[in-house]
Short mmCIF file of C-alpha atoms in Angstrom, two decimals:
data_model
loop_
_atom_site.label_atom_id
_atom_site.label_comp_id
_atom_site.label_asym_id
_atom_site.label_seq_id
_atom_site.Cartn_x
_atom_site.Cartn_y
_atom_site.Cartn_z
CA MET A 1 -18.58 -10.46 -24.10
CA GLN A 2 -20.67 -13.23 -24.37
CA TRP A 3 -19.98 -14.37 -27.60
CA LEU A 4 -16.10 -14.17 -26.96
CA LEU A 5 -16.77 -16.13 -23.67
CA LYS A 6 -18.35 -19.20 -25.61
CA LYS A 7 -15.87 -19.38 -27.96
CA LEU A 8 -12.85 -19.70 -25.94
CA LYS A 9 -15.22 -22.21 -23.95
CA ASP A 10 -16.09 -23.87 -27.53
CA GLY A 11 -12.10 -24.08 -28.86
CA GLU A 12 -13.18 -22.09 -31.92
CA ARG A 13 -10.46 -19.87 -32.98
CA PHE A 14 -11.09 -16.39 -34.38
CA THR A 15 -9.19 -13.05 -36.20
CA LEU A 16 -9.08 -9.79 -35.11
CA ASP A 17 -11.34 -8.41 -37.44
CA ASP A 18 -13.79 -11.45 -36.17
CA PHE A 19 -13.41 -9.33 -33.15
CA ILE A 20 -14.06 -5.27 -34.99
CA ASN A 21 -16.67 -6.39 -36.24
CA VAL A 22 -18.06 -7.18 -33.15
CA GLU A 23 -16.70 -4.82 -30.46
CA GLY A 24 -15.55 -2.11 -33.34
CA ASP A 25 -17.88 0.61 -32.28
CA ASN A 26 -17.13 0.05 -28.15
CA PHE A 27 -13.21 0.01 -29.53
CA PRO A 28 -13.00 2.67 -32.24
CA LEU A 29 -9.13 2.92 -32.03
CA LEU A 30 -9.16 -0.45 -33.65
CA TYR A 31 -10.02 0.33 -36.57
CA GLU A 32 -7.25 2.82 -37.24
CA LEU A 33 -4.41 -0.44 -36.34
CA LYS A 34 -4.54 -0.42 -40.32
CA SER A 35 -3.71 3.25 -40.98
CA THR A 36 -1.00 3.39 -38.45
CA ARG A 37 2.82 2.65 -39.53
CA GLN A 38 5.17 0.03 -37.39
CA ASP A 39 9.28 0.10 -37.96
CA GLY A 40 10.66 -1.31 -41.09
CA ILE A 41 12.78 -3.51 -39.19
CA TRP A 42 11.79 -4.41 -36.13
CA HIS A 43 8.40 -5.22 -37.09
CA LYS A 44 8.92 -6.02 -41.21
CA GLU A 45 5.12 -7.94 -41.10
CA GLY A 46 3.32 -4.15 -42.18
CA ASN A 47 1.21 -2.17 -39.76
CA VAL A 48 -0.33 -2.40 -36.54
CA HIS A 49 -2.97 -4.41 -37.35
CA ILE A 50 -1.39 -7.29 -39.11
CA HIS A 51 0.66 -7.65 -36.66
CA THR A 52 -2.23 -7.65 -33.79
CA ASN A 53 -3.28 -10.11 -35.15
CA MET A 54 -0.26 -12.27 -36.11
CA VAL A 55 0.02 -11.87 -31.69
CA LEU A 56 -3.82 -12.90 -31.88
CA SER A 57 -3.19 -16.20 -33.24
CA GLU A 58 -0.09 -16.85 -31.12
CA ALA A 59 -2.31 -16.57 -28.68
CA CYS A 60 -4.66 -19.09 -29.60
CA THR A 61 -2.51 -21.25 -30.47
CA LEU A 62 -0.77 -21.17 -26.51
CA ILE A 63 -4.14 -22.05 -25.86
CA GLU A 64 -4.38 -24.29 -27.89
CA ASP A 65 -1.54 -25.59 -25.97
CA ASN A 66 -2.26 -28.41 -23.49
CA GLU A 67 1.02 -28.05 -21.73
CA VAL A 68 -0.03 -24.14 -20.75
CA ASN A 69 -3.32 -25.52 -19.42
CA LEU A 70 -4.78 -22.21 -19.86
CA SER A 71 -8.62 -21.21 -17.13
CA LEU A 72 -11.11 -19.63 -18.71
CA GLU A 73 -10.23 -16.78 -17.49
CA GLU A 74 -6.63 -16.90 -18.38
CA LYS A 75 -7.97 -17.77 -22.00
CA SER A 76 -9.86 -14.77 -21.74
CA ILE A 77 -7.33 -12.39 -20.25
CA LEU A 78 -4.40 -13.52 -22.74
CA VAL A 79 -6.81 -13.09 -25.86
CA LEU A 80 -8.10 -9.90 -25.29
CA SER A 81 -4.81 -8.55 -24.20
CA ALA A 82 -3.53 -9.41 -27.33
CA ILE A 83 -5.78 -7.43 -28.97
CA PHE A 84 -5.54 -4.42 -27.27
CA HIS A 85 -1.57 -4.36 -26.51
CA ASP A 86 -0.61 -2.15 -29.21
CA ILE A 87 -3.90 -0.24 -28.94
CA GLY A 88 -2.19 2.77 -28.33
CA LYS A 89 0.17 3.21 -30.75
CA THR A 90 -2.87 4.53 -33.08
CA SER A 91 -2.08 7.90 -30.83
CA THR A 92 2.05 7.84 -29.79
CA THR A 93 2.96 6.28 -33.18
CA LYS A 94 6.12 8.71 -35.00
CA GLU A 95 8.70 9.22 -37.58
CA VAL A 96 12.33 10.23 -36.24
CA GLU A 97 15.62 10.59 -37.44
CA VAL A 98 17.67 7.92 -35.23
CA GLU A 99 21.42 9.60 -35.01
CA ILE A 100 23.25 6.07 -34.88
CA ASP A 101 22.46 5.76 -38.32
CA GLY A 102 20.71 8.69 -40.17
CA GLU A 103 17.62 7.22 -41.23
CA ASN A 104 14.44 7.98 -40.63
CA ARG A 105 12.31 5.29 -37.55
CA ILE A 106 8.91 4.65 -36.62
CA ILE A 107 8.42 4.82 -32.92
CA SER A 108 5.35 4.28 -30.51
CA PRO A 109 7.01 6.54 -26.95
CA ARG A 110 4.64 5.26 -24.04
CA HIS A 111 2.34 3.51 -26.57
CA PRO A 112 1.58 0.86 -23.59
CA GLU A 113 0.70 3.32 -20.89
CA VAL A 114 -1.59 4.92 -23.59
CA GLY A 115 -3.27 1.80 -24.54
CA ALA A 116 -4.31 0.24 -20.94
CA SER A 117 -5.27 4.10 -20.14
CA TYR A 118 -7.63 4.08 -23.45
CA LEU A 119 -8.95 0.71 -21.86
CA GLN A 120 -10.08 2.40 -18.19
CA TYR A 121 -13.04 3.28 -18.78
CA ARG A 122 -13.97 1.12 -21.84
CA LEU A 123 -13.09 -2.91 -20.89
CA ASP A 124 -16.90 -3.96 -18.95
CA LEU A 125 -15.88 -7.17 -18.87
CA GLY A 126 -18.89 -7.67 -15.38
CA ASN A 127 -15.84 -9.13 -14.72
CA ALA A 128 -13.40 -6.19 -12.71
CA ASP A 129 -10.90 -8.79 -12.08
CA ILE A 130 -10.80 -9.81 -15.00
CA GLU A 131 -10.67 -6.25 -16.12
CA LYS A 132 -7.68 -5.02 -14.30
CA SER A 133 -5.46 -8.15 -15.02
CA VAL A 134 -6.13 -7.28 -19.09
CA ILE A 135 -5.23 -3.26 -18.72
CA ASP A 136 -2.06 -4.85 -16.11
CA VAL A 137 -0.81 -7.29 -18.39
CA VAL A 138 -1.58 -3.98 -21.61
CA MET A 139 1.15 -1.78 -19.64
CA HIS A 140 3.37 -4.01 -18.26
CA HIS A 141 3.91 -5.92 -21.73
CA HIS A 142 7.18 -3.93 -22.09
CA ASP A 143 7.81 -4.12 -18.61
CA VAL A 144 8.35 -7.76 -18.91
CA ARG A 145 12.05 -7.60 -20.27
CA ARG A 146 12.95 -3.93 -18.93
CA CYS A 147 12.67 -5.04 -15.01
CA ILE A 148 15.54 -8.31 -15.56
CA GLN A 149 17.51 -5.29 -16.74
CA GLY A 150 17.31 -2.98 -13.67
CA ASN A 151 19.10 -3.08 -10.34
CA SER A 152 15.84 -3.44 -8.19
CA PHE A 153 14.34 -7.21 -10.04
CA GLU A 154 12.92 -8.23 -7.55
CA SER A 155 11.07 -5.03 -5.98
CA GLU A 156 10.17 -4.39 -10.22
CA ILE A 157 8.97 -7.77 -10.83
CA LEU A 158 6.86 -8.51 -7.61
CA TYR A 159 5.37 -4.68 -8.92
CA ILE A 160 4.45 -5.31 -12.21
CA THR A 161 2.54 -8.72 -11.18
CA ARG A 162 0.63 -7.05 -8.05
CA ASN A 163 -2.99 -7.58 -10.21
CA VAL A 164 -1.61 -10.57 -12.45
CA SER A 165 0.07 -13.35 -12.33
CA GLY A 166 3.74 -13.41 -14.29
CA LYS A 167 2.50 -15.86 -16.83
CA MET A 168 0.09 -13.90 -18.30
CA LEU A 169 2.79 -11.36 -18.80
CA TYR A 170 5.28 -13.86 -20.18
CA LEU A 171 2.43 -15.82 -22.60
CA LEU A 172 1.33 -11.71 -23.87
CA GLU A 173 5.14 -11.42 -24.77
CA VAL A 174 5.57 -14.23 -25.82
CA ALA A 175 2.88 -14.87 -28.47
CA ASP A 176 3.69 -10.72 -28.98
CA ILE A 177 7.25 -11.79 -29.84
CA LYS A 178 6.39 -14.90 -32.53
CA GLY A 179 3.81 -12.21 -33.63
CA ARG A 180 6.12 -10.64 -35.31
CA ILE A 181 8.81 -10.62 -38.19
CA CYS A 182 12.26 -9.25 -36.92
CA PRO A 183 16.29 -9.96 -36.15
CA ASP A 184 16.45 -9.97 -32.82
CA GLN A 185 12.82 -12.88 -31.96
CA GLU A 186 15.68 -14.90 -30.70
CA MET A 187 17.53 -13.56 -28.11
CA LEU A 188 13.65 -11.98 -26.94
CA LEU A 189 12.89 -14.24 -26.46
CA PHE A 190 15.71 -15.97 -24.64
CA GLU A 191 15.03 -12.77 -22.52
CA LEU A 192 11.48 -13.67 -22.02
CA GLU A 193 12.96 -17.24 -20.20
CA ILE A 194 15.33 -14.95 -17.45
CA PHE A 195 11.99 -13.76 -16.62
CA ARG A 196 9.95 -16.53 -16.10
CA GLU A 197 12.95 -17.93 -13.74
CA TYR A 198 13.76 -14.99 -11.86
CA ALA A 199 9.52 -14.94 -11.99
CA GLU A 200 8.60 -18.66 -10.99
CA ARG A 201 12.28 -17.66 -7.91
CA THR A 202 10.31 -15.10 -6.60
CA ASN A 203 6.81 -16.91 -6.58
CA CYS A 204 4.94 -14.82 -8.84
CA PHE A 205 4.65 -16.85 -11.96
CA TYR A 206 1.58 -18.63 -11.02
CA GLU A 207 0.06 -16.78 -8.77
CA LYS A 208 0.20 -12.63 -8.58
CA GLY A 209 3.22 -10.79 -6.38
CA ASP A 210 3.24 -10.16 -3.23
CA LEU A 211 5.79 -7.04 -2.74
CA ASP A 212 5.22 -5.87 1.02
CA LYS A 213 4.49 -9.56 1.89
CA ARG A 214 8.21 -10.25 0.69
CA LEU A 215 9.63 -6.86 2.79
CA ILE A 216 8.20 -8.35 5.23
CA GLN A 217 9.97 -11.82 5.00
CA TYR A 218 12.89 -9.71 4.17
CA PHE A 219 12.90 -6.98 7.74
CA LYS A 220 12.01 -10.30 10.01
CA GLU A 221 15.05 -12.29 8.66
CA SER A 222 16.45 -9.67 9.67
CA GLY A 223 15.43 -9.38 13.45
CA ILE A 224 13.11 -6.44 12.47
CA ASN A 225 9.01 -5.86 12.91
CA ILE A 226 7.61 -3.36 11.07
CA ASP A 227 3.65 -2.59 10.65
CA ILE A 228 2.81 -2.90 6.99
CA ASN A 229 0.75 1.00 7.21
CA SER A 230 4.13 2.53 8.94
CA HIS A 231 5.46 5.58 7.70
CA SER A 232 8.93 4.00 7.61
CA PHE A 233 7.21 0.77 5.34
CA ILE A 234 5.49 2.73 3.25
CA LYS A 235 7.88 5.47 2.39
CA THR A 236 10.14 2.49 2.16
CA LYS A 237 8.80 0.60 -0.64
CA TYR A 238 7.73 3.40 -2.60
CA ASP A 239 12.02 4.60 -2.65
CA LEU A 240 12.90 1.45 -3.69
CA LEU A 241 9.88 1.25 -6.33
CA ASN A 242 11.31 4.62 -7.65
CA GLY A 243 14.90 3.52 -7.63
CA ILE A 244 15.59 6.59 -4.78
CA ILE A 245 17.02 3.65 -2.29
CA ASP A 246 19.03 -0.44 -3.93
CA GLU A 247 18.27 -1.82 0.11
CA PRO A 248 15.41 -1.89 2.19
CA HIS A 249 17.68 -1.41 5.45
CA THR A 250 18.03 2.47 3.97
CA GLY A 251 14.65 3.41 3.80
CA LEU A 252 13.84 1.96 7.67
CA THR A 253 17.16 4.90 8.67
CA LYS A 254 15.80 7.57 6.33
CA HIS A 255 12.29 7.71 7.64
CA TYR A 256 11.83 5.64 10.63
CA GLN A 257 11.74 9.30 12.44
CA ASN A 258 8.64 10.73 11.05
CA ILE A 259 5.74 9.28 12.84
CA ASN A 260 2.50 10.79 11.88
CA PRO A 261 2.65 12.22 8.60
CA SER A 262 0.18 13.80 6.90
CA ILE A 263 -1.78 12.13 4.89
CA GLY A 264 -3.36 13.55 1.73
CA TYR A 265 -5.81 11.67 -0.18
CA ILE A 266 -6.64 12.05 -3.90
CA LEU A 267 -9.67 10.85 -5.22
CA VAL A 268 -10.14 10.04 -9.21
CA GLY A 269 -12.86 9.46 -11.23
CA LEU A 270 -14.80 11.19 -13.96
CA SER A 271 -17.75 13.64 -13.02
CA GLY A 272 -20.70 11.81 -11.42
CA SER A 273 -18.31 8.40 -10.27
CA GLY A 274 -19.53 9.47 -6.85
CA LYS A 275 -16.50 11.14 -5.40
CA THR A 276 -17.64 13.23 -2.84
CA THR A 277 -19.75 10.85 -1.28
CA THR A 278 -16.41 8.91 -1.20
CA ALA A 279 -14.73 11.28 0.47
CA SER A 280 -17.03 11.62 2.74
CA LYS A 281 -17.27 7.97 4.04
CA ILE A 282 -13.42 8.33 4.06
CA ALA A 283 -13.34 11.19 6.33
CA LYS A 284 -15.52 9.88 8.86
CA ALA A 285 -13.32 6.56 9.04
CA GLU A 286 -9.96 8.33 8.32
CA HIS A 287 -11.00 11.06 10.86
CA VAL A 288 -10.48 13.51 8.45
CA GLU A 289 -11.12 17.08 9.58
CA THR A 290 -10.74 18.89 5.83
CA ILE A 291 -12.17 18.33 1.80
CA ILE A 292 -10.87 20.11 -0.09
CA SER A 293 -13.88 20.03 -2.98
CA THR A 294 -12.62 22.57 -6.12
CA ASP A 295 -16.37 22.39 -6.72
CA SER A 296 -17.31 24.38 -4.76
CA MET A 297 -14.46 26.91 -5.27
CA ARG A 298 -15.25 26.64 -8.84
CA LYS A 299 -17.51 30.03 -9.87
CA GLY A 300 -18.04 28.73 -13.21
CA ASN A 301 -17.23 26.35 -16.20
CA LYS A 302 -15.05 28.16 -18.25
CA LYS A 303 -10.93 27.38 -18.60
CA GLU A 304 -10.24 30.06 -16.60
CA ASP A 305 -12.55 29.53 -13.85
CA ARG A 306 -11.35 26.00 -13.38
CA LYS A 307 -7.93 26.87 -13.42
CA GLU A 308 -8.30 29.05 -10.98
CA ALA A 309 -9.72 26.62 -8.76
CA TYR A 310 -7.17 24.54 -8.86
CA ARG A 311 -4.74 26.98 -7.87
CA LEU A 312 -7.28 27.29 -4.65
CA MET A 313 -6.86 24.07 -4.21
CA LEU A 314 -3.40 24.18 -3.91
CA GLU A 315 -3.36 26.36 -1.75
CA LYS A 316 -5.38 24.81 0.86
CA VAL A 317 -3.10 21.21 0.14
CA LYS A 318 -0.24 23.07 1.10
CA GLU A 319 -2.27 25.00 4.68
CA CYS A 320 -3.07 21.53 5.86
CA LEU A 321 0.90 20.25 5.40
CA ARG A 322 1.84 23.32 6.55
CA GLU A 323 -0.10 22.00 9.57
CA LYS A 324 0.93 18.33 9.51
CA LYS A 325 -3.20 18.39 8.30
CA SER A 326 -4.28 15.03 6.40
CA PHE A 327 -7.01 16.09 3.56
CA ILE A 328 -9.40 14.97 1.05
CA VAL A 329 -8.67 16.24 -2.74
CA ASP A 330 -12.44 15.78 -3.76
CA ALA A 331 -11.72 16.51 -7.58
CA THR A 332 -11.67 14.64 -11.25
CA ASN A 333 -7.62 14.50 -10.96
CA ILE A 334 -8.05 12.51 -14.26
CA ARG A 335 -5.01 13.85 -15.85
CA ALA A 336 -1.70 12.34 -14.01
CA ASP A 337 -0.40 16.30 -14.10
CA SER A 338 -2.70 17.58 -11.78
CA ARG A 339 -2.26 14.36 -9.01
CA ASP A 340 1.37 13.86 -9.61
CA ARG A 341 1.17 18.59 -8.67
CA ILE A 342 -0.22 17.43 -5.38
CA HIS A 343 1.80 14.57 -4.39
CA GLU A 344 4.71 16.45 -4.83
CA LEU A 345 3.75 18.60 -2.60
CA ILE A 346 3.44 16.12 -0.46
CA CYS A 347 6.65 14.61 -0.77
CA GLN A 348 7.86 17.86 0.17
CA TYR A 349 6.52 18.44 3.69
CA ASP A 350 7.26 14.34 4.30
CA GLY A 351 3.80 13.01 3.73
CA LEU A 352 1.94 10.38 2.74
CA SER A 353 0.01 10.70 -0.89
CA CYS A 354 -3.31 8.52 -1.27
CA VAL A 355 -4.52 7.69 -4.70
CA VAL A 356 -8.33 6.49 -4.13
CA TYR A 357 -9.03 4.96 -7.96
CA ILE A 358 -13.38 4.97 -8.46
CA GLY A 359 -13.93 3.51 -11.58
CA THR A 360 -18.13 3.99 -11.67
CA ASN A 361 -18.98 3.13 -15.43
CA ILE A 362 -19.57 6.18 -17.97
CA ASN A 363 -23.37 5.77 -18.20
CA LYS A 364 -23.84 5.46 -14.34
CA CYS A 365 -21.18 9.01 -14.17
CA ILE A 366 -23.60 10.41 -17.24
CA GLU A 367 -27.14 9.38 -15.37
CA ASN A 368 -25.52 10.66 -11.70
CA ASP A 369 -24.48 13.84 -13.23
CA LYS A 370 -27.99 14.02 -14.39
CA THR A 371 -29.73 14.10 -10.81
CA ARG A 372 -27.69 17.02 -9.60
CA ASN A 373 -28.69 20.68 -9.49
CA ILE A 374 -28.48 22.60 -12.43
CA GLU A 375 -24.86 24.88 -11.95
CA SER A 376 -23.63 21.87 -10.88
CA GLN A 377 -23.74 19.64 -13.69
CA VAL A 378 -21.72 19.29 -16.52
CA GLY A 379 -23.14 17.44 -18.83
CA LYS A 380 -22.51 14.16 -21.61
CA GLU A 381 -20.11 15.78 -23.61
CA VAL A 382 -17.78 16.59 -20.90
CA ILE A 383 -17.56 13.51 -18.82
CA CYS A 384 -16.85 11.75 -22.52
CA LYS A 385 -14.13 14.29 -23.05
CA GLN A 386 -12.90 13.30 -19.64
CA ARG A 387 -12.87 9.69 -20.39
CA GLU A 388 -10.61 10.61 -23.71
CA GLY A 389 -8.53 12.92 -21.72
CA PHE A 390 -8.22 9.94 -18.78
CA GLN A 391 -4.25 9.28 -18.45
CA ILE A 392 -3.57 5.77 -16.69
CA ILE A 393 -2.79 5.87 -12.49
CA LYS A 394 0.82 4.42 -11.88
CA ASP A 395 0.64 3.20 -8.65
CA LYS A 396 4.03 3.21 -7.80
CA GLN A 397 4.57 7.07 -7.91
CA TYR A 398 2.16 7.76 -5.05
CA HIS A 399 2.57 6.15 -2.05
CA MET A 400 -0.62 4.06 -1.28
CA VAL A 401 -3.63 3.63 -4.43
CA TYR A 402 -6.86 1.35 -4.06
#
């Protein structure tokens, strides 16, 4: 997308149609924005294409504001987030009857998560930091206002800013709210200012949030020295983020006894991404004896073969957990339900889950697949289907994510 960087560098505006004319074939869901309806009360501007173009225009206006003072990298993050922030609506939008007024309303449940999943193996900018930031802004743009309404605001705001500054989330939401026609625009903008105030107070507005650092500081102020890699620290952070506990001290009391838990490494990646190589490296570095490979358990490529291999993998996971052994699951695990089932088992045995994402470019995966033994090859069509079925990894749903 060098053309886009040049426009931003030269201070040139562009429209959503300009972007689609160049990049549409790389992101085909953009063609469906015009046919994706929006709610007539909260989005009176019309379809998602109109709204997205309005948001992009507002983003360009923010970029032109000298007081905002964005770097070229931040400008890239803002405009790309504006373009893709609602792309998940193309596959999640539906009409429902709302009991409050008996009218049919249009909703798009989980569209930020679906949009982020769509971008994971498509956004190829040659800059991993920008890619991750854009995906995180798309993923969390609705969480900006939601997190100020919860009980664990500080931990939540530090979580959603772990990969991108609060400033970028704030600016995208300013553009998102101004780029719509709705009756509560002023109230939404007011709530955004509350987010900004808290983000500045927790030092995650102009930089990325650091929940680990904040927790260490909290314990130190209480006279407690704790290892950031300890089981009790990791579990305490997990419990805070998932609303299981309200105070960090509760986590330490709950988890201090389990000194050496089993660690389950859950690899996530397309076929041909290098999962087996990664598994071997982890096994060597962390002294893990057991690698559970679904490829070695699968007798064929039929649906029933994959189902049986998954069942056998879960049985092996249970065996390791019963024996308090750490293990590595070498499988695609592109769907959240497959990862979550393993995580749930690990939690039942008071272990730690560690998700390892391998984001090898899809074209490289296809090429790598061709070099494998014939019986191990899955083919281009299957790998492309894996990309379509990929579901974004929600960091806080697991104990550790790399």
